[in-house]
mmCIF file of C-alpha atoms in Angstrom:
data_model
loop_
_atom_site.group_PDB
_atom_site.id
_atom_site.type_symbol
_atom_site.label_atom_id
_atom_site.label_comp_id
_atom_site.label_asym_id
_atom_site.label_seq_id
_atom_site.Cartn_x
_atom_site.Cartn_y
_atom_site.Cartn_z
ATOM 1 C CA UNK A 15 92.928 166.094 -129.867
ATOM 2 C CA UNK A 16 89.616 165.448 -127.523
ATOM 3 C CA UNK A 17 87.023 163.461 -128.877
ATOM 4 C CA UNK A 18 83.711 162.653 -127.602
ATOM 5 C CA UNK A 19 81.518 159.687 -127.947
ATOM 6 C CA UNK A 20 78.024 158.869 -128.155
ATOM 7 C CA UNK A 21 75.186 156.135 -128.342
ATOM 8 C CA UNK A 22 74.203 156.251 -131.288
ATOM 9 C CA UNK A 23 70.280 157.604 -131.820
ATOM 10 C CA UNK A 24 67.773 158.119 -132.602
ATOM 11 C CA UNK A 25 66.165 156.456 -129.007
ATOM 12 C CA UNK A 26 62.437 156.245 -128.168
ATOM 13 C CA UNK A 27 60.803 155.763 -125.281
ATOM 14 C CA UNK A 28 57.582 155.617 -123.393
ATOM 15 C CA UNK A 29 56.912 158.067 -120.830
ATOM 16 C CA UNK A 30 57.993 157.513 -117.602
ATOM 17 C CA UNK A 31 60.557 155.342 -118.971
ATOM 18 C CA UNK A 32 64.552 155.013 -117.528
ATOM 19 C CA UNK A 33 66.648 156.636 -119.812
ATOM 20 C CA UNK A 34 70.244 156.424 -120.112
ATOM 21 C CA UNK A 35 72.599 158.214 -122.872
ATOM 22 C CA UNK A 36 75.724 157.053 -123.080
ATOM 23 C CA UNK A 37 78.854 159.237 -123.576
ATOM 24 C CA UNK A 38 82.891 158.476 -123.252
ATOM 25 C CA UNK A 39 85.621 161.011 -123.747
ATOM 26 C CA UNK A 40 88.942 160.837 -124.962
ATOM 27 C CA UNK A 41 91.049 163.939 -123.619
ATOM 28 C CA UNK A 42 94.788 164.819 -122.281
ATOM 29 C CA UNK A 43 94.302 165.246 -118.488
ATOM 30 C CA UNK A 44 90.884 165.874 -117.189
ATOM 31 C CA UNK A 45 88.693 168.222 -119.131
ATOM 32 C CA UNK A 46 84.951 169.453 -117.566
ATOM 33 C CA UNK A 47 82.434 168.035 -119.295
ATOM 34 C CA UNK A 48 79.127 168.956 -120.631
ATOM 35 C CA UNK A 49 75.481 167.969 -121.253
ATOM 36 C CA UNK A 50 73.597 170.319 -124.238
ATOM 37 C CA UNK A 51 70.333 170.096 -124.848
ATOM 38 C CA UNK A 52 68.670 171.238 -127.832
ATOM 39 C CA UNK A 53 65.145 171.708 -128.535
ATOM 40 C CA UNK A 54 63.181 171.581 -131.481
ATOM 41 C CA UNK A 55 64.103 175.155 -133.552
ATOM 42 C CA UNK A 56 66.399 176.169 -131.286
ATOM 43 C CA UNK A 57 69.880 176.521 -130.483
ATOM 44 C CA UNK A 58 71.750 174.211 -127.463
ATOM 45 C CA UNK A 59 71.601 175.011 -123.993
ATOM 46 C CA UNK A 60 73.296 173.515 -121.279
ATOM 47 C CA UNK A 61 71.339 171.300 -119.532
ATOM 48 C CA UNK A 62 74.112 170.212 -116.859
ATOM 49 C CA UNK A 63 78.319 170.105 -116.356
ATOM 50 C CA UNK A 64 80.732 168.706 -114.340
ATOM 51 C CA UNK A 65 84.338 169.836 -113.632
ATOM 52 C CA UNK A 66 86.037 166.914 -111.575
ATOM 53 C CA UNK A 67 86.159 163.371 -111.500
ATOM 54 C CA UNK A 68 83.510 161.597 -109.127
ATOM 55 C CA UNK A 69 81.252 165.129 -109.476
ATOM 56 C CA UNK A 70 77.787 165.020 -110.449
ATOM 57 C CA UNK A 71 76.249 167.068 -112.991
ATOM 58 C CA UNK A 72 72.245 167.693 -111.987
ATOM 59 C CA UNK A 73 69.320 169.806 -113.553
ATOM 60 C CA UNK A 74 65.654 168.953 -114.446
ATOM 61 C CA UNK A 75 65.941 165.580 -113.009
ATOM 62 C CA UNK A 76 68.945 164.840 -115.515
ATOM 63 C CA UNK A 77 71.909 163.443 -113.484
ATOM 64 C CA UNK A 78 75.883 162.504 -115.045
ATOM 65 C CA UNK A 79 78.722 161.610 -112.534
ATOM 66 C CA UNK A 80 82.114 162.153 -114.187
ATOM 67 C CA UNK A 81 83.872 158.866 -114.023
ATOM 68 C CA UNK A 82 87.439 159.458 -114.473
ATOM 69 C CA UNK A 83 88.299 155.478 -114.480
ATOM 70 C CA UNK A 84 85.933 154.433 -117.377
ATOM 71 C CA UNK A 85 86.273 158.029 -119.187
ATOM 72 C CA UNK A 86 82.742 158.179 -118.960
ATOM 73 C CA UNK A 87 79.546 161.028 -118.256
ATOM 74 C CA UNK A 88 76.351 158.805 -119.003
ATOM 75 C CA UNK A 89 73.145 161.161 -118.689
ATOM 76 C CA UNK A 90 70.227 159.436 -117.097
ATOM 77 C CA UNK A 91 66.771 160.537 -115.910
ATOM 78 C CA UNK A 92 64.465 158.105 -113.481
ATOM 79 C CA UNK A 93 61.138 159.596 -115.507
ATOM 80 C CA UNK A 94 61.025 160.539 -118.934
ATOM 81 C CA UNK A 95 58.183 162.966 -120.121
ATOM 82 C CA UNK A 96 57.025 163.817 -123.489
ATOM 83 C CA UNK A 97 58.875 167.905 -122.827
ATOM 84 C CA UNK A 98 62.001 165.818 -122.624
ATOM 85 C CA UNK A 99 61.847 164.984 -126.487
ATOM 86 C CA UNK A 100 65.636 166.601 -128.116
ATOM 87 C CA UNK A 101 68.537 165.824 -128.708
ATOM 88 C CA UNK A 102 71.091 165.686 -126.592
ATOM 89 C CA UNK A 103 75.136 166.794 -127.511
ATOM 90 C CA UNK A 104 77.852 165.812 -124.787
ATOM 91 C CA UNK A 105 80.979 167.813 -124.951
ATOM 92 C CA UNK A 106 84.175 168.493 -123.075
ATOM 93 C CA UNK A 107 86.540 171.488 -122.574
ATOM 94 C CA UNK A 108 89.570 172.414 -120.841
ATOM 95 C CA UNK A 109 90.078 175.334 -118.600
ATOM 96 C CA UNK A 110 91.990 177.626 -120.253
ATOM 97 C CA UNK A 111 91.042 176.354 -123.892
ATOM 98 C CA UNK A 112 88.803 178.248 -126.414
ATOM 99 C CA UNK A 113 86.387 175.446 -127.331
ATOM 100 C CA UNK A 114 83.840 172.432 -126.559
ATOM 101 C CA UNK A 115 83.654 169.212 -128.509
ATOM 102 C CA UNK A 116 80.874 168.145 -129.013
ATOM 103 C CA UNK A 117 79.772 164.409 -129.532
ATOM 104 C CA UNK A 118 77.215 163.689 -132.644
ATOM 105 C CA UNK A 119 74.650 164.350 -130.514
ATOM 106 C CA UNK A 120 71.279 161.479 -129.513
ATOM 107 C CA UNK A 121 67.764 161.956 -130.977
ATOM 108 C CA UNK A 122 65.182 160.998 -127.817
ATOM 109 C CA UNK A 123 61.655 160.662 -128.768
ATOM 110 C CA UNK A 124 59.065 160.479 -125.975
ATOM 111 C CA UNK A 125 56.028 158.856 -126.666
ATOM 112 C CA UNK A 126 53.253 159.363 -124.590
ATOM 113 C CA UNK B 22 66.021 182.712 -124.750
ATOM 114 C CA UNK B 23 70.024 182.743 -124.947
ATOM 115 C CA UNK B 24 70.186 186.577 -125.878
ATOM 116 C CA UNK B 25 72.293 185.547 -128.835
ATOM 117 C CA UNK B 26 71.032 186.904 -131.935
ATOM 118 C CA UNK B 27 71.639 185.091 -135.572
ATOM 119 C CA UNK B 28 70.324 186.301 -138.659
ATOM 120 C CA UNK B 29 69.182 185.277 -141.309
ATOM 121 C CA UNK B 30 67.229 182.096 -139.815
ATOM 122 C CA UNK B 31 67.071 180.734 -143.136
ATOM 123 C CA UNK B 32 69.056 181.060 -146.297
ATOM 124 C CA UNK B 33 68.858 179.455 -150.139
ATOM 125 C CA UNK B 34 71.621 180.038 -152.457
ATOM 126 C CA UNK B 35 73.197 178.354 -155.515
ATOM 127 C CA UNK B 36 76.927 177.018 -155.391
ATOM 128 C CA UNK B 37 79.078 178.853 -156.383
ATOM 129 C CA UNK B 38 77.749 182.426 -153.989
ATOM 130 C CA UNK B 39 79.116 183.920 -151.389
ATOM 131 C CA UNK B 40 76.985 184.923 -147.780
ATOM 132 C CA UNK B 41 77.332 186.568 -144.693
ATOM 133 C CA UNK B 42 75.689 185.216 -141.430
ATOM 134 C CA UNK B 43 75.293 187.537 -138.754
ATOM 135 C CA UNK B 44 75.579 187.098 -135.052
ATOM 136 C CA UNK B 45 75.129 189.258 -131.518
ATOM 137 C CA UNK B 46 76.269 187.754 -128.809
ATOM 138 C CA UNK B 47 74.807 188.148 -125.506
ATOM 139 C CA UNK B 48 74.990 191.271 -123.872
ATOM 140 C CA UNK B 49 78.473 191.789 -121.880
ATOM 141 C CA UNK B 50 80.185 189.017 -123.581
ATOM 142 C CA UNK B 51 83.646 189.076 -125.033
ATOM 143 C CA UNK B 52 83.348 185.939 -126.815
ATOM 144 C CA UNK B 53 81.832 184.477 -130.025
ATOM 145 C CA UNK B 54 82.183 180.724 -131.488
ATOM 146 C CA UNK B 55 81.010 179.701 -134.397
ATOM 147 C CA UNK B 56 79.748 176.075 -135.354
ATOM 148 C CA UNK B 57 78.586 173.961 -138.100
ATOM 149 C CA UNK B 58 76.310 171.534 -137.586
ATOM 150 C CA UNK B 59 75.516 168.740 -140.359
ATOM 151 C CA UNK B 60 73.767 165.610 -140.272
ATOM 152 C CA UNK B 61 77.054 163.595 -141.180
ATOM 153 C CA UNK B 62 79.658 165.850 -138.953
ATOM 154 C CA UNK B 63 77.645 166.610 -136.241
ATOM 155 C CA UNK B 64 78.373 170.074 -134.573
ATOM 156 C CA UNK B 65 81.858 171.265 -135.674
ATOM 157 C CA UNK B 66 84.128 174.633 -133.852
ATOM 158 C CA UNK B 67 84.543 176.936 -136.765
ATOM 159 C CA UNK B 68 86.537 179.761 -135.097
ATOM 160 C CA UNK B 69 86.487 181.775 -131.823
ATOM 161 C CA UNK B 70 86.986 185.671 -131.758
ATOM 162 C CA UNK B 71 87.683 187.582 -128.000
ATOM 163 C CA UNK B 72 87.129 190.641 -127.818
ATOM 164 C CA UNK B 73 87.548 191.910 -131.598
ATOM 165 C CA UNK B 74 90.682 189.314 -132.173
ATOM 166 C CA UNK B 75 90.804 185.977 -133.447
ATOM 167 C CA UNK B 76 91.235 183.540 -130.604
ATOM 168 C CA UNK B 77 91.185 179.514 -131.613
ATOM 169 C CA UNK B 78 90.084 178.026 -135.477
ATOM 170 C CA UNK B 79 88.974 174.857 -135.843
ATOM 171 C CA UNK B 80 87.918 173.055 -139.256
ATOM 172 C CA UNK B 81 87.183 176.229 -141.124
ATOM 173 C CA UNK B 82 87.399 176.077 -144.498
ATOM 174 C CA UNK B 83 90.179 179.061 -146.329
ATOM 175 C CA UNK B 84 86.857 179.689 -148.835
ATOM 176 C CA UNK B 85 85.368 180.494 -145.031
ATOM 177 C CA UNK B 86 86.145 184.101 -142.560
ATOM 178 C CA UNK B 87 85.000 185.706 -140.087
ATOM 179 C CA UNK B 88 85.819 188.547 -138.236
ATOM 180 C CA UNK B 89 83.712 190.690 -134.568
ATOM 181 C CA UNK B 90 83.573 194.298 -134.774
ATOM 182 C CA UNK B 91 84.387 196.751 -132.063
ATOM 183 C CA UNK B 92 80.424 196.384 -131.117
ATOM 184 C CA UNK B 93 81.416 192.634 -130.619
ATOM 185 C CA UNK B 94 78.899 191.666 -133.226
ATOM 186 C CA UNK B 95 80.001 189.113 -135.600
ATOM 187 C CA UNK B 96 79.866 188.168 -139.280
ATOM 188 C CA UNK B 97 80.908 184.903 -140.768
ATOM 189 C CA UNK B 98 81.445 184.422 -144.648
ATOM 190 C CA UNK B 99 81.248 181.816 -146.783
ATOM 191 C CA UNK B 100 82.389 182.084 -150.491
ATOM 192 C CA UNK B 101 82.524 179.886 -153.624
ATOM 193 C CA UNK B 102 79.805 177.678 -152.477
ATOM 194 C CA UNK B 103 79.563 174.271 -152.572
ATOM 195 C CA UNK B 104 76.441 171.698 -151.912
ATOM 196 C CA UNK B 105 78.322 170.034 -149.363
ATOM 197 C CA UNK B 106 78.597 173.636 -147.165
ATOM 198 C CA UNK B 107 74.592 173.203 -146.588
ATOM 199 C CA UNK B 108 74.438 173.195 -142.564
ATOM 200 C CA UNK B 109 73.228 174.572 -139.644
ATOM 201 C CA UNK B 110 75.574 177.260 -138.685
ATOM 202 C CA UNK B 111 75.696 178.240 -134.544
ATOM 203 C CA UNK B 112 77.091 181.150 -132.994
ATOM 204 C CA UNK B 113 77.450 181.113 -129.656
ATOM 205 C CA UNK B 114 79.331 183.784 -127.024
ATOM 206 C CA UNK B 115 80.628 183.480 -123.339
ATOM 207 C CA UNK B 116 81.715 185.952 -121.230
ATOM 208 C CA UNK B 117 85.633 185.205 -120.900
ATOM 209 C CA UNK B 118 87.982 183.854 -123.568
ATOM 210 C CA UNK B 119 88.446 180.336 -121.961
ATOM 211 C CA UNK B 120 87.328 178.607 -118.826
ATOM 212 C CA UNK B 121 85.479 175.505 -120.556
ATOM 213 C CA UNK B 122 81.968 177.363 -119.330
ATOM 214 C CA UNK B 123 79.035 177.668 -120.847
ATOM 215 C CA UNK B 124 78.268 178.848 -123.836
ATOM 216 C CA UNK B 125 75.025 180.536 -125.144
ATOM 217 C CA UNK B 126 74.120 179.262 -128.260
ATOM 218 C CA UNK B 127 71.945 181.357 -131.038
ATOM 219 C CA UNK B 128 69.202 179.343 -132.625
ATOM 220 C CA UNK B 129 71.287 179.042 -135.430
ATOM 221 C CA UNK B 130 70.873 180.609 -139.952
ATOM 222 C CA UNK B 131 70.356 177.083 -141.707
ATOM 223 C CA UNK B 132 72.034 177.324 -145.276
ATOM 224 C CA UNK B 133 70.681 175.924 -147.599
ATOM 225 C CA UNK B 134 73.486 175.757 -151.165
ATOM 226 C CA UNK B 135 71.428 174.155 -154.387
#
């Protein structure tokens, strides 16, 4: 079955820092795939998707380009701020099938 | 707010019990997951229910059911208790049965097994 992969957390940064998250997918043909955030005391939300090879994902200055070639959907953000602090779950789904899977999820910290 | 509805937020029982964790999904939606999440398995697909009928299972347990009324709420239950059960539990709904959209997750009934 599909598996997802992620860095492993938890990651801390200073504000305004680069961040990267890394995340590869295993999956039979080309699933969409996903970017869940989720907040201290609450439940995930999606924070950004892509459907297609070569598409990019965007939202709240988060950005993740599906690369097909390295099975890959690495979230990055130019600026971190402290609101940023979550953790972060990657996932992939097929159309047509009933479920997500979901990576371990990342821990980011944001120090100010 | 995801306008998914999970009660109770918090729950302590002894091994051995048996609960039931509620869930609304959002309003309109056809479709409820449910997920585990623990610190050592991360976030895991229980089950899905469309539309009152069981759609996909995952890695639910047998000791573990579920079921969505004709209201489309939905109840999960977990019996015979164990100390490794202790989890977050998610529901989540969407509007269709598949699609690989988004999904609008509850802010989860942590159970807590001693």
């Amino acid at each position: 079955g599909d598996s997802v992969t992620q860095m492993e957390g938890p990651v801390t940064l200073s504000e305004e820092a680069f961040l990267t998250i890394n995340c590869t997918y295993t999956a039979t043909g080309y699933p969409s795939l996903f970017w869940y955030v989720q907040y201290p005391g609450e439940g995930l939300q999606l924070l950004l998707k892509a459907t297609k090879a070569d598409d990019k994902g965007s939202n709240k200055g988060f950005e993740a380009t599906y690369r097909k070639e390295t099975t890959s959907f690495h979230l990055e953000k130019g600026s971190v701020q402290v609101s940023d602090s979550a953790v972060y779950f990657c996932a992939s789904g097929h159309f047509g099938n009933e479920k997500l899977t979901f990576g371990t999820g990342t821990r980011l910290t944001i120090i100010p | 707010d995801s306008g998914v509805t999970q009660t109770p937020k918090h729950l302590i029982t002894a091994t051995g019990q048996r609960v039931t964790l509620r869930c609304s999904p959002r309003s309109g939606d056809l479709s409820v997951y449910w997920y585990q999440q623990s610190l050592d398995q991360g976030l895991q697909f229980l089950i899905q229910y469309y539309n009152g009928e069981e759609r996909a299972k995952g890695n639910i347990l047998e000791r573990f059911s579920a079921q969505q009324f004709p209201d489309l709420h939905s109840e999960l239950n977990l019996s015979s208790l164990e100390l490794g059960d202790s989890a977050l539990y998610f529901c989540a709904s969407s509007l269709r049965a598949g699609g690989a959209g988004e999904l609008f997750f509850g802010e989860g009934s942590r159970l807590t097994v001693l």
